Amino acid sequence: MKGLWGRALWVDLSRGDIRVWEYPGDIALDFIGGRGFAIRVLWDYLQPGVDPLSPDNILVFATGPVTSLGVNSGKMVVASKSPLTGGYGDGNIGSHFGTNLKKAGFDALIVTGKASKPSYIYVENGKAYILSAEALWGTTASVCESRLKEVHSRSAGVICIGPAGENLVRFSVVISQSGRAGGRPGLGAVMGSKKLKAVVSLGDMDVPLAEPREVKRLLAEGFKAVKGKEGYSFWVRQGTMATIEWSQAASVLPTYNFREGVFEFYRMIDGYSMEAAKVDLRSCPICAMPCGNVVRDYEGILSELDYENVAMLGSNIGIGHLGYVSKLNRLADELGLDTISLGAVIGFAMEATEKKLIRDGIEWGDHKATETLIVDIAYRRGLGNILADGVKRASEKIGGDSRGWAMHVKGLEISAYDCHAAPAMALAYGTSPIGAHHKDAWIISWEVKTGRFDYSEAKVDKLIELQRIRGGLFETLVACRFPWVELGLELEWYPRIFNTVTGLRVDFNYFNEVADRIYTLIRAFWIREQAGNWSIEMDIPPARWFKEPLTKGPIAGAKLDYDKYLWMLKIYYQKRGWDERGVPRVTTLRKLKLDYIIPQLSKYITLQE
Ligand code: PTT
Ligand code: SF4
């Protein structure tokens, strides 16, 4: 397939071995790239049941056929077995590392083993090296990146971990460009466990394209279309930060550990407050609609804000001051912690303090104590050490009734949308392939518009449609979904660019089938890695949303209905061709050309026809 090199770099850090893998063409045809490539590699090559923090875990950085070409295609997928959830974990990060890796002649970098001392991998035009990172170990993300750029080139792309990844915090992320983060399910810790401080790339090779002139024309057309969209100027003013105001109006802004959906001080942290403080606008590489809003925190230091970061480190923990929130966000970026999980574990600790389940805890809204706690999490000290393992494990240690308000699904903390009155969004969290993340189906905006209190088959259909587009198309191409989601770039543009890049002639049926194959293989991976201990409970959000109604705002009294949620979940399984336990059926595996996994999957669970 054109648009891909058909080559990946395979680096074994234990043996110091680097080899070029010319991977079989059917991987590209059946899985395209990005997330598809990653799950195929993990299923085929990961030894079942490995400890995610052991040398045997596999870490994949994967681009796709459109990565590095233009119109928001400076993205890549990072994936591994997650130390937070024990299942499949991935993230999507905008970084010059991805574009340079592709231009260096590789579609992906696969890392196994563990280095004997801190190391980093440097890739440049067809070659790769394992180099010492002893002088970088212990540095924060921005210091690490700038030192590596001084050594290699200002144009080099760098992805690195901060102290949290080194200390194996289970929700540590990988960081790039000081404000791009990826791999919520602890992929920073996977790097740390391999003593891999960073990956660096530099490349200037052009990947062969099927119709180069038409690609150029379409990219120019897409670029112009994005710039001409009605919402463009507001988007570059506020980006994802506009969502604070929307979430408050819709009563879905996570507040006080997802007890409520409205926050009394939301105005102090919304998009307009951000605009007043904004000093810069950054972006991922080759972006047509930049959204990296940079402000100064209360100490005058730069911090790049997004909706999720501000909601989880603001309203969810009772902090209504943008300068304070910005400092917490900056700490997360420097230390390499996922802001969503961080806000969730801190909110959990504040509620546990209020309920006297922990002594010497932390009060709601105490920003100074929160700063200290964040550093303690990154360095695994005291209460921070308990929280560093994520909210699920923390609730198992703390006990009481905390399981019901430990806000996660499958071990991944819930991102910033409250679901007391959003059953389809709750189902999106329940069935997301990495745990409770919104990226595969941000169905909540459609749901609030079309009837938020309904439980219906139409909602399940919409959910699957979104999962196919967002979790399939965008995660395999690999490109930022915002031109389509936020500005309404026509979805049809994507198959057009894909066809001219690759030389294939496909339509949405092809992309939907690839997406379904990926979803089903990821599900099989979860079941295999749980050694068959799979249950429908894994797809159910926390009890809080079913048992404790909202007490504030225009929809006070709202809560989810458990039986109706289960009803929608069962319909979801049927539509995916999975049985009533959520396990893929043999017929589905065959239909999706996944026959070859049947013998192995059957060892872990009885498969139904
Ligand atoms: C993403 C998750 C998100 S989703 C946010 S804000 W968002 C948080 N950002 C963090 C951060 O910042 N620092 C930090 N230390 N932790 C953070 N954790 C949270 O991580 C991101 C954008 C955003 S901003 C979103 S929605 C879109 N996500 C895309 C996606 O998933 N796929 C895709 N094809 N396109 C996307 N475009 C948008 O990209 P994860 P980024 Mg991120 C500082 O990685 O693991 O997927 O978690 O990648 O380059 O920062 O861009 O309101
Ligand atoms: Fe990155 Fe935002 Fe541009 Fe998407 S819209 S590529 S997240 S800067």
Tab-separated table of N, CA, C and O in Angstrom, residues 152-241:
chain	number	residue	atom	x	y	z
A	152	HIS	N	20.751	17.066	19.047
A	152	HIS	CA	20.486	16.541	17.700
A	152	HIS	C	20.159	17.648	16.702
A	152	HIS	O	20.931	17.878	15.793
A	153	SER	N	19.052	18.309	16.868
A	153	SER	CA	18.681	19.384	15.946
A	153	SER	C	17.417	20.033	16.475
A	153	SER	O	16.576	19.366	17.087
A	154	ARG	N	17.253	21.311	16.201
A	154	ARG	CA	15.993	21.966	16.601
A	154	ARG	C	14.826	21.327	15.873
A	154	ARG	O	13.694	21.371	16.325
A	155	SER	N	15.067	20.759	14.694
A	155	SER	CA	13.948	20.176	13.939
A	155	SER	C	13.642	18.739	14.343
A	155	SER	O	12.717	18.135	13.798
A	156	ALA	N	14.446	18.168	15.237
A	156	ALA	CA	14.180	16.779	15.639
A	156	ALA	C	12.859	16.703	16.410
A	156	ALA	O	12.447	17.673	17.047
A	157	GLY	N	12.194	15.569	16.324
A	157	GLY	CA	10.987	15.342	17.111
A	157	GLY	C	11.350	14.522	18.342
A	157	GLY	O	12.126	13.565	18.250
A	158	VAL	N	10.793	14.904	19.486
A	158	VAL	CA	11.137	14.220	20.742
A	158	VAL	C	9.860	13.833	21.479
A	158	VAL	O	8.946	14.648	21.622
A	159	ILE	N	9.805	12.591	21.942
A	159	ILE	CA	8.776	12.184	22.910
A	159	ILE	C	9.533	11.675	24.127
A	159	ILE	O	10.477	10.890	23.983
A	160	CYS	N	9.159	12.130	25.305
A	160	CYS	CA	9.907	11.673	26.474
A	160	CYS	C	8.988	11.483	27.678
A	160	CYS	O	7.792	11.791	27.609
A	161	ILE	N	9.555	10.968	28.738
A	161	ILE	CA	8.797	10.840	29.982
A	161	ILE	C	9.405	11.773	31.034
A	161	ILE	O	10.578	12.129	30.950
A	162	GLY	N	8.597	12.116	32.018
A	162	GLY	CA	9.090	12.893	33.152
A	162	GLY	C	9.353	11.947	34.320
A	162	GLY	O	9.285	10.721	34.177
A	163	PRO	N	9.600	12.505	35.505
A	163	PRO	CA	9.857	11.663	36.684
A	163	PRO	C	8.725	10.671	36.973
A	163	PRO	O	8.981	9.566	37.462
A	164	ALA	N	7.474	11.019	36.657
A	164	ALA	CA	6.370	10.095	36.958
A	164	ALA	C	6.511	8.788	36.181
A	164	ALA	O	6.281	7.699	36.729
A	165	GLY	N	6.898	8.875	34.929
A	165	GLY	CA	7.113	7.661	34.133
A	165	GLY	C	8.283	6.861	34.679
A	165	GLY	O	8.229	5.629	34.773
A	166	GLU	N	9.337	7.565	35.076
A	166	GLU	CA	10.504	6.866	35.644
A	166	GLU	C	10.110	6.117	36.911
A	166	GLU	O	10.613	5.035	37.196
A	167	ASN	N	9.216	6.732	37.709
A	167	ASN	CA	8.812	6.121	38.981
A	167	ASN	C	7.604	5.196	38.835
A	167	ASN	O	6.975	4.821	39.816
A	168	LEU	N	7.281	4.860	37.606
A	168	LEU	CA	6.257	3.864	37.279
A	168	LEU	C	4.868	4.221	37.821
A	168	LEU	O	4.108	3.336	38.248
A	169	VAL	N	4.553	5.490	37.810
A	169	VAL	CA	3.183	5.900	38.158
A	169	VAL	C	2.267	5.333	37.080
A	169	VAL	O	2.524	5.484	35.887
A	170	ARG	N	1.203	4.664	37.500
A	170	ARG	CA	0.419	3.874	36.540
A	170	ARG	C	-0.419	4.714	35.584
A	170	ARG	O	-1.009	4.172	34.662
A	171	PHE	N	-0.494	6.019	35.820
A	171	PHE	CA	-1.169	6.867	34.836
A	171	PHE	C	-0.211	7.939	34.307
A	171	PHE	O	-0.625	9.049	33.994
A	172	SER	N	1.059	7.582	34.202
A	172	SER	CA	1.995	8.539	33.605
A	172	SER	C	1.887	8.461	32.084
A	172	SER	O	1.615	7.406	31.516
A	173	VAL	N	2.102	9.627	31.461
A	173	VAL	CA	1.953	9.729	30.003
A	173	VAL	C	3.307	10.012	29.354
A	173	VAL	O	4.291	10.276	30.041
A	174	VAL	N	3.316	9.977	28.034
A	174	VAL	CA	4.481	10.459	27.296
A	174	VAL	C	4.186	11.898	26.885
A	174	VAL	O	3.025	12.259	26.665
A	175	ILE	N	5.236	12.718	26.810
A	175	ILE	CA	5.052	14.159	26.569
A	175	ILE	C	5.892	14.591	25.367
A	175	ILE	O	6.981	14.079	25.140
A	176	SER	N	5.364	15.549	24.626
A	176	SER	CA	6.128	16.137	23.529
A	176	SER	C	5.809	17.629	23.459
A	176	SER	O	4.704	18.056	23.803
A	177	GLN	N	6.748	18.399	23.006
A	177	GLN	CA	6.568	19.840	22.766
A	177	GLN	C	6.033	20.577	24.001
A	177	GLN	O	5.253	21.519	23.873
A	178	SER	N	6.333	20.087	25.168
A	178	SER	CA	5.967	20.686	26.466
A	178	SER	C	4.473	20.777	26.741
A	178	SER	O	4.074	21.151	27.825
A	179	GLY	N	3.627	20.453	25.783
A	179	GLY	CA	2.194	20.583	26.066
A	179	GLY	C	1.361	19.553	25.335
A	179	GLY	O	0.141	19.671	25.267
A	180	ARG	N	2.003	18.574	24.746
A	180	ARG	CA	1.281	17.474	24.096
A	180	ARG	C	1.505	16.243	24.958
A	180	ARG	O	2.640	15.965	25.353
A	181	ALA	N	0.422	15.537	25.232
A	181	ALA	CA	0.543	14.372	26.107
A	181	ALA	C	-0.211	13.209	25.486
A	181	ALA	O	-1.225	13.410	24.821
A	182	GLY	N	0.247	12.006	25.703
A	182	GLY	CA	-0.457	10.859	25.134
A	182	GLY	C	-0.252	9.602	25.943
A	182	GLY	O	0.722	9.463	26.689
A	183	GLY	N	-1.211	8.679	25.809
A	183	GLY	CA	-1.057	7.381	26.453
A	183	GLY	C	-1.555	7.391	27.876
A	183	GLY	O	-0.868	6.958	28.810
A	184	ARG	N	-2.792	7.855	28.058
A	184	ARG	CA	-3.400	7.933	29.382
A	184	ARG	C	-3.241	6.652	30.202
A	184	ARG	O	-3.025	6.726	31.412
A	185	PRO	N	-3.388	5.457	29.595
A	185	PRO	CA	-3.351	4.259	30.457
A	185	PRO	C	-1.948	3.867	30.915
A	185	PRO	O	-1.596	2.684	30.973
A	186	GLY	N	-1.096	4.846	31.214
A	186	GLY	CA	0.195	4.544	31.846
A	186	GLY	C	1.309	4.199	30.885
A	186	GLY	O	2.264	3.496	31.254
A	187	LEU	N	1.254	4.739	29.666
A	187	LEU	CA	2.296	4.354	28.721
A	187	LEU	C	3.635	5.018	29.043
A	187	LEU	O	4.693	4.546	28.625
A	188	GLY	N	3.578	6.094	29.861
A	188	GLY	CA	4.825	6.674	30.357
A	188	GLY	C	5.539	5.685	31.276
A	188	GLY	O	6.766	5.549	31.235
A	189	ALA	N	4.769	4.965	32.085
A	189	ALA	CA	5.371	3.977	32.995
A	189	ALA	C	5.961	2.806	32.210
A	189	ALA	O	6.966	2.210	32.626
A	190	VAL	N	5.336	2.472	31.082
A	190	VAL	CA	5.906	1.387	30.261
A	190	VAL	C	7.289	1.826	29.767
A	190	VAL	O	8.257	1.058	29.830
A	191	MET	N	7.398	3.078	29.321
A	191	MET	CA	8.729	3.572	28.923
A	191	MET	C	9.686	3.526	30.109
A	191	MET	O	10.821	3.073	29.988
A	192	GLY	N	9.200	3.995	31.273
A	192	GLY	CA	10.048	4.005	32.473
A	192	GLY	C	10.532	2.611	32.827
A	192	GLY	O	11.697	2.414	33.193
A	193	SER	N	9.635	1.623	32.715
A	193	SER	CA	10.011	0.252	33.091
A	193	SER	C	11.081	-0.297	32.143
A	193	SER	O	11.813	-1.210	32.496
A	194	LYS	N	11.171	0.282	30.962
A	194	LYS	CA	12.194	-0.160	29.999
A	194	LYS	C	13.459	0.685	30.102
A	194	LYS	O	14.371	0.563	29.300
A	195	LYS	N	13.460	1.600	31.085
A	195	LYS	CA	14.568	2.568	31.242
A	195	LYS	C	14.764	3.376	29.961
A	195	LYS	O	15.872	3.741	29.570
A	196	LEU	N	13.638	3.637	29.279
A	196	LEU	CA	13.665	4.393	28.031
A	196	LEU	C	13.179	5.806	28.328
A	196	LEU	O	11.992	6.035	28.522
A	197	LYS	N	14.085	6.754	28.378
A	197	LYS	CA	13.711	8.126	28.759
A	197	LYS	C	13.056	8.857	27.592
A	197	LYS	O	12.168	9.683	27.790
A	198	ALA	N	13.500	8.561	26.376
A	198	ALA	CA	12.972	9.335	25.237
A	198	ALA	C	13.143	8.578	23.935
A	198	ALA	O	13.918	7.613	23.853
A	199	VAL	N	12.393	9.020	22.935
A	199	VAL	CA	12.628	8.590	21.559
A	199	VAL	C	12.738	9.870	20.727
A	199	VAL	O	11.989	10.815	20.936
A	200	VAL	N	13.701	9.878	19.826
A	200	VAL	CA	13.989	11.090	19.052
A	200	VAL	C	14.062	10.706	17.578
A	200	VAL	O	14.590	9.643	17.247
A	201	SER	N	13.534	11.550	16.704
A	201	SER	CA	13.610	11.213	15.281
A	201	SER	C	13.900	12.446	14.445
A	201	SER	O	13.546	13.568	14.812
A	202	LEU	N	14.541	12.181	13.318
A	202	LEU	CA	14.842	13.252	12.365
A	202	LEU	C	14.804	12.627	10.977
A	202	LEU	O	15.475	11.610	10.733
A	203	GLY	N	14.013	13.197	10.091
A	203	GLY	CA	13.933	12.589	8.757
A	203	GLY	C	13.534	13.601	7.708
A	203	GLY	O	12.871	14.595	8.006
A	204	ASP	N	13.967	13.337	6.477
A	204	ASP	CA	13.533	14.226	5.393
A	204	ASP	C	13.225	13.454	4.118
A	204	ASP	O	13.394	13.934	3.012
A	205	MET	N	12.800	12.201	4.281
A	205	MET	CA	12.457	11.392	3.105
A	205	MET	C	10.949	11.486	2.844
A	205	MET	O	10.166	11.575	3.779
A	206	ASP	N	10.595	11.461	1.563
A	206	ASP	CA	9.170	11.532	1.237
A	206	ASP	C	8.627	10.153	0.936
A	206	ASP	O	9.151	9.445	0.072
A	207	VAL	N	7.587	9.790	1.631
A	207	VAL	CA	6.976	8.476	1.428
A	207	VAL	C	6.331	8.447	0.029
A	207	VAL	O	5.734	9.435	-0.403
A	208	PRO	N	6.483	7.325	-0.704
A	208	PRO	CA	5.866	7.260	-2.037
A	208	PRO	C	4.340	7.348	-1.951
A	208	PRO	O	3.717	6.705	-1.104
A	209	LEU	N	3.769	8.180	-2.819
A	209	LEU	CA	2.317	8.358	-2.841
A	209	LEU	C	1.786	7.868	-4.182
A	209	LEU	O	2.469	7.993	-5.207
A	210	ALA	N	0.544	7.371	-4.192
A	210	ALA	CA	-0.016	6.838	-5.438
A	210	ALA	C	-0.247	7.955	-6.453
A	210	ALA	O	0.098	7.824	-7.627
A	211	GLU	N	-0.824	9.056	-6.006
A	211	GLU	CA	-1.118	10.160	-6.936
A	211	GLU	C	-0.653	11.473	-6.306
A	211	GLU	O	-1.476	12.236	-5.769
A	212	PRO	N	0.650	11.733	-6.360
A	212	PRO	CA	1.198	12.872	-5.612
A	212	PRO	C	0.533	14.214	-5.936
A	212	PRO	O	0.283	15.013	-5.039
A	213	ARG	N	0.225	14.439	-7.225
A	213	ARG	CA	-0.370	15.740	-7.583
A	213	ARG	C	-1.761	15.902	-7.003
A	213	ARG	O	-2.130	16.967	-6.513
A	214	GLU	N	-2.528	14.806	-7.064
A	214	GLU	CA	-3.890	14.851	-6.535
A	214	GLU	C	-3.858	14.989	-5.006
A	214	GLU	O	-4.696	15.676	-4.420
A	215	VAL	N	-2.875	14.351	-4.383
A	215	VAL	CA	-2.733	14.487	-2.922
A	215	VAL	C	-2.497	15.963	-2.583
A	215	VAL	O	-3.155	16.532	-1.701
A	216	LYS	N	-1.599	16.578	-3.318
A	216	LYS	CA	-1.277	17.985	-3.069
A	216	LYS	C	-2.527	18.856	-3.241
A	216	LYS	O	-2.809	19.745	-2.426
A	217	ARG	N	-3.265	18.559	-4.287
A	217	ARG	CA	-4.468	19.354	-4.566
A	217	ARG	C	-5.497	19.190	-3.437
A	217	ARG	O	-6.064	20.149	-2.937
A	218	LEU	N	-5.682	17.933	-3.021
A	218	LEU	CA	-6.672	17.672	-1.961
A	218	LEU	C	-6.260	18.288	-0.618
A	218	LEU	O	-7.099	18.765	0.144
A	219	LEU	N	-4.961	18.250	-0.354
A	219	LEU	CA	-4.493	18.854	0.898
A	219	LEU	C	-4.754	20.358	0.884
A	219	LEU	O	-5.221	20.925	1.873
A	220	ALA	N	-4.478	20.982	-0.251
A	220	ALA	CA	-4.729	22.430	-0.349
A	220	ALA	C	-6.222	22.698	-0.195
A	220	ALA	O	-6.633	23.643	0.502
A	221	GLU	N	-7.020	21.848	-0.796
A	221	GLU	CA	-8.485	22.004	-0.699
A	221	GLU	C	-8.946	21.854	0.758
A	221	GLU	O	-9.731	22.659	1.265
A	222	GLY	N	-8.418	20.839	1.442
A	222	GLY	CA	-8.801	20.597	2.839
A	222	GLY	C	-8.377	21.753	3.728
A	222	GLY	O	-9.130	22.221	4.591
A	223	PHE	N	-7.161	22.219	3.497
A	223	PHE	CA	-6.616	23.326	4.286
A	223	PHE	C	-7.499	24.567	4.135
A	223	PHE	O	-7.897	25.204	5.111
A	224	LYS	N	-7.850	24.853	2.876
A	224	LYS	CA	-8.676	26.035	2.593
A	224	LYS	C	-10.068	25.871	3.215
A	224	LYS	O	-10.619	26.812	3.801
A	225	ALA	N	-10.602	24.651	3.105
A	225	ALA	CA	-11.945	24.404	3.647
A	225	ALA	C	-11.971	24.632	5.159
A	225	ALA	O	-12.877	25.274	5.698
A	226	VAL	N	-10.939	24.138	5.837
A	226	VAL	CA	-10.879	24.305	7.303
A	226	VAL	C	-10.828	25.793	7.662
A	226	VAL	O	-11.588	26.282	8.501
A	227	LYS	N	-9.943	26.516	6.995
A	227	LYS	CA	-9.777	27.946	7.300
A	227	LYS	C	-11.049	28.744	7.009
A	227	LYS	O	-11.290	29.784	7.615
A	228	GLY	N	-11.846	28.238	6.074
A	228	GLY	CA	-13.042	28.982	5.690
A	228	GLY	C	-14.276	28.630	6.515
A	228	GLY	O	-15.352	29.196	6.310
A	229	LYS	N	-14.160	27.710	7.437
A	229	LYS	CA	-15.343	27.282	8.202
A	229	LYS	C	-15.798	28.386	9.155
A	229	LYS	O	-14.981	29.129	9.717
A	230	GLU	N	-17.102	28.386	9.379
A	230	GLU	CA	-17.716	29.441	10.174
A	230	GLU	C	-17.111	29.567	11.582
A	230	GLU	O	-16.868	30.643	12.089
A	231	GLY	N	-16.862	28.407	12.188
A	231	GLY	CA	-16.408	28.459	13.586
A	231	GLY	C	-14.911	28.669	13.735
A	231	GLY	O	-14.386	28.624	14.860
A	232	TYR	N	-14.205	28.891	12.601
A	232	TYR	CA	-12.734	28.889	12.661
A	232	TYR	C	-12.161	29.907	13.668
A	232	TYR	O	-11.350	29.570	14.517
A	233	SER	N	-12.615	31.158	13.561
A	233	SER	CA	-11.946	32.170	14.385
A	233	SER	C	-12.229	31.956	15.875
A	233	SER	O	-11.354	32.154	16.721
A	234	PHE	N	-13.439	31.503	16.211
A	234	PHE	CA	-13.720	31.225	17.627
A	234	PHE	C	-12.885	30.034	18.106
A	234	PHE	O	-12.376	30.018	19.224
A	235	TRP	N	-12.722	29.049	17.212
A	235	TRP	CA	-11.914	27.879	17.583
A	235	TRP	C	-10.483	28.293	17.927
A	235	TRP	O	-9.944	27.887	18.956
A	236	VAL	N	-9.855	29.138	17.077
A	236	VAL	CA	-8.476	29.501	17.401
A	236	VAL	C	-8.412	30.444	18.613
A	236	VAL	O	-7.381	30.558	19.253
A	237	ARG	N	-9.536	31.051	18.944
A	237	ARG	CA	-9.545	31.846	20.181
A	237	ARG	C	-9.615	30.941	21.411
A	237	ARG	O	-8.883	31.109	22.364
A	238	GLN	N	-10.539	29.974	21.399
A	238	GLN	CA	-10.780	29.205	22.635
A	238	GLN	C	-10.430	27.715	22.533
A	238	GLN	O	-10.195	27.072	23.547
A	239	GLY	N	-10.457	27.128	21.356
A	239	GLY	CA	-10.171	25.694	21.219
A	239	GLY	C	-11.085	24.865	22.108
A	239	GLY	O	-12.266	25.193	22.294
A	240	THR	N	-10.523	23.834	22.703
A	240	THR	CA	-11.354	22.941	23.528
A	240	THR	C	-11.850	23.624	24.802
A	240	THR	O	-12.780	23.140	25.450
A	241	MET	N	-11.265	24.771	25.162
A	241	MET	CA	-11.665	25.454	26.402
A	241	MET	C	-13.108	25.969	26.355
A	241	MET	O	-13.720	26.216	27.395
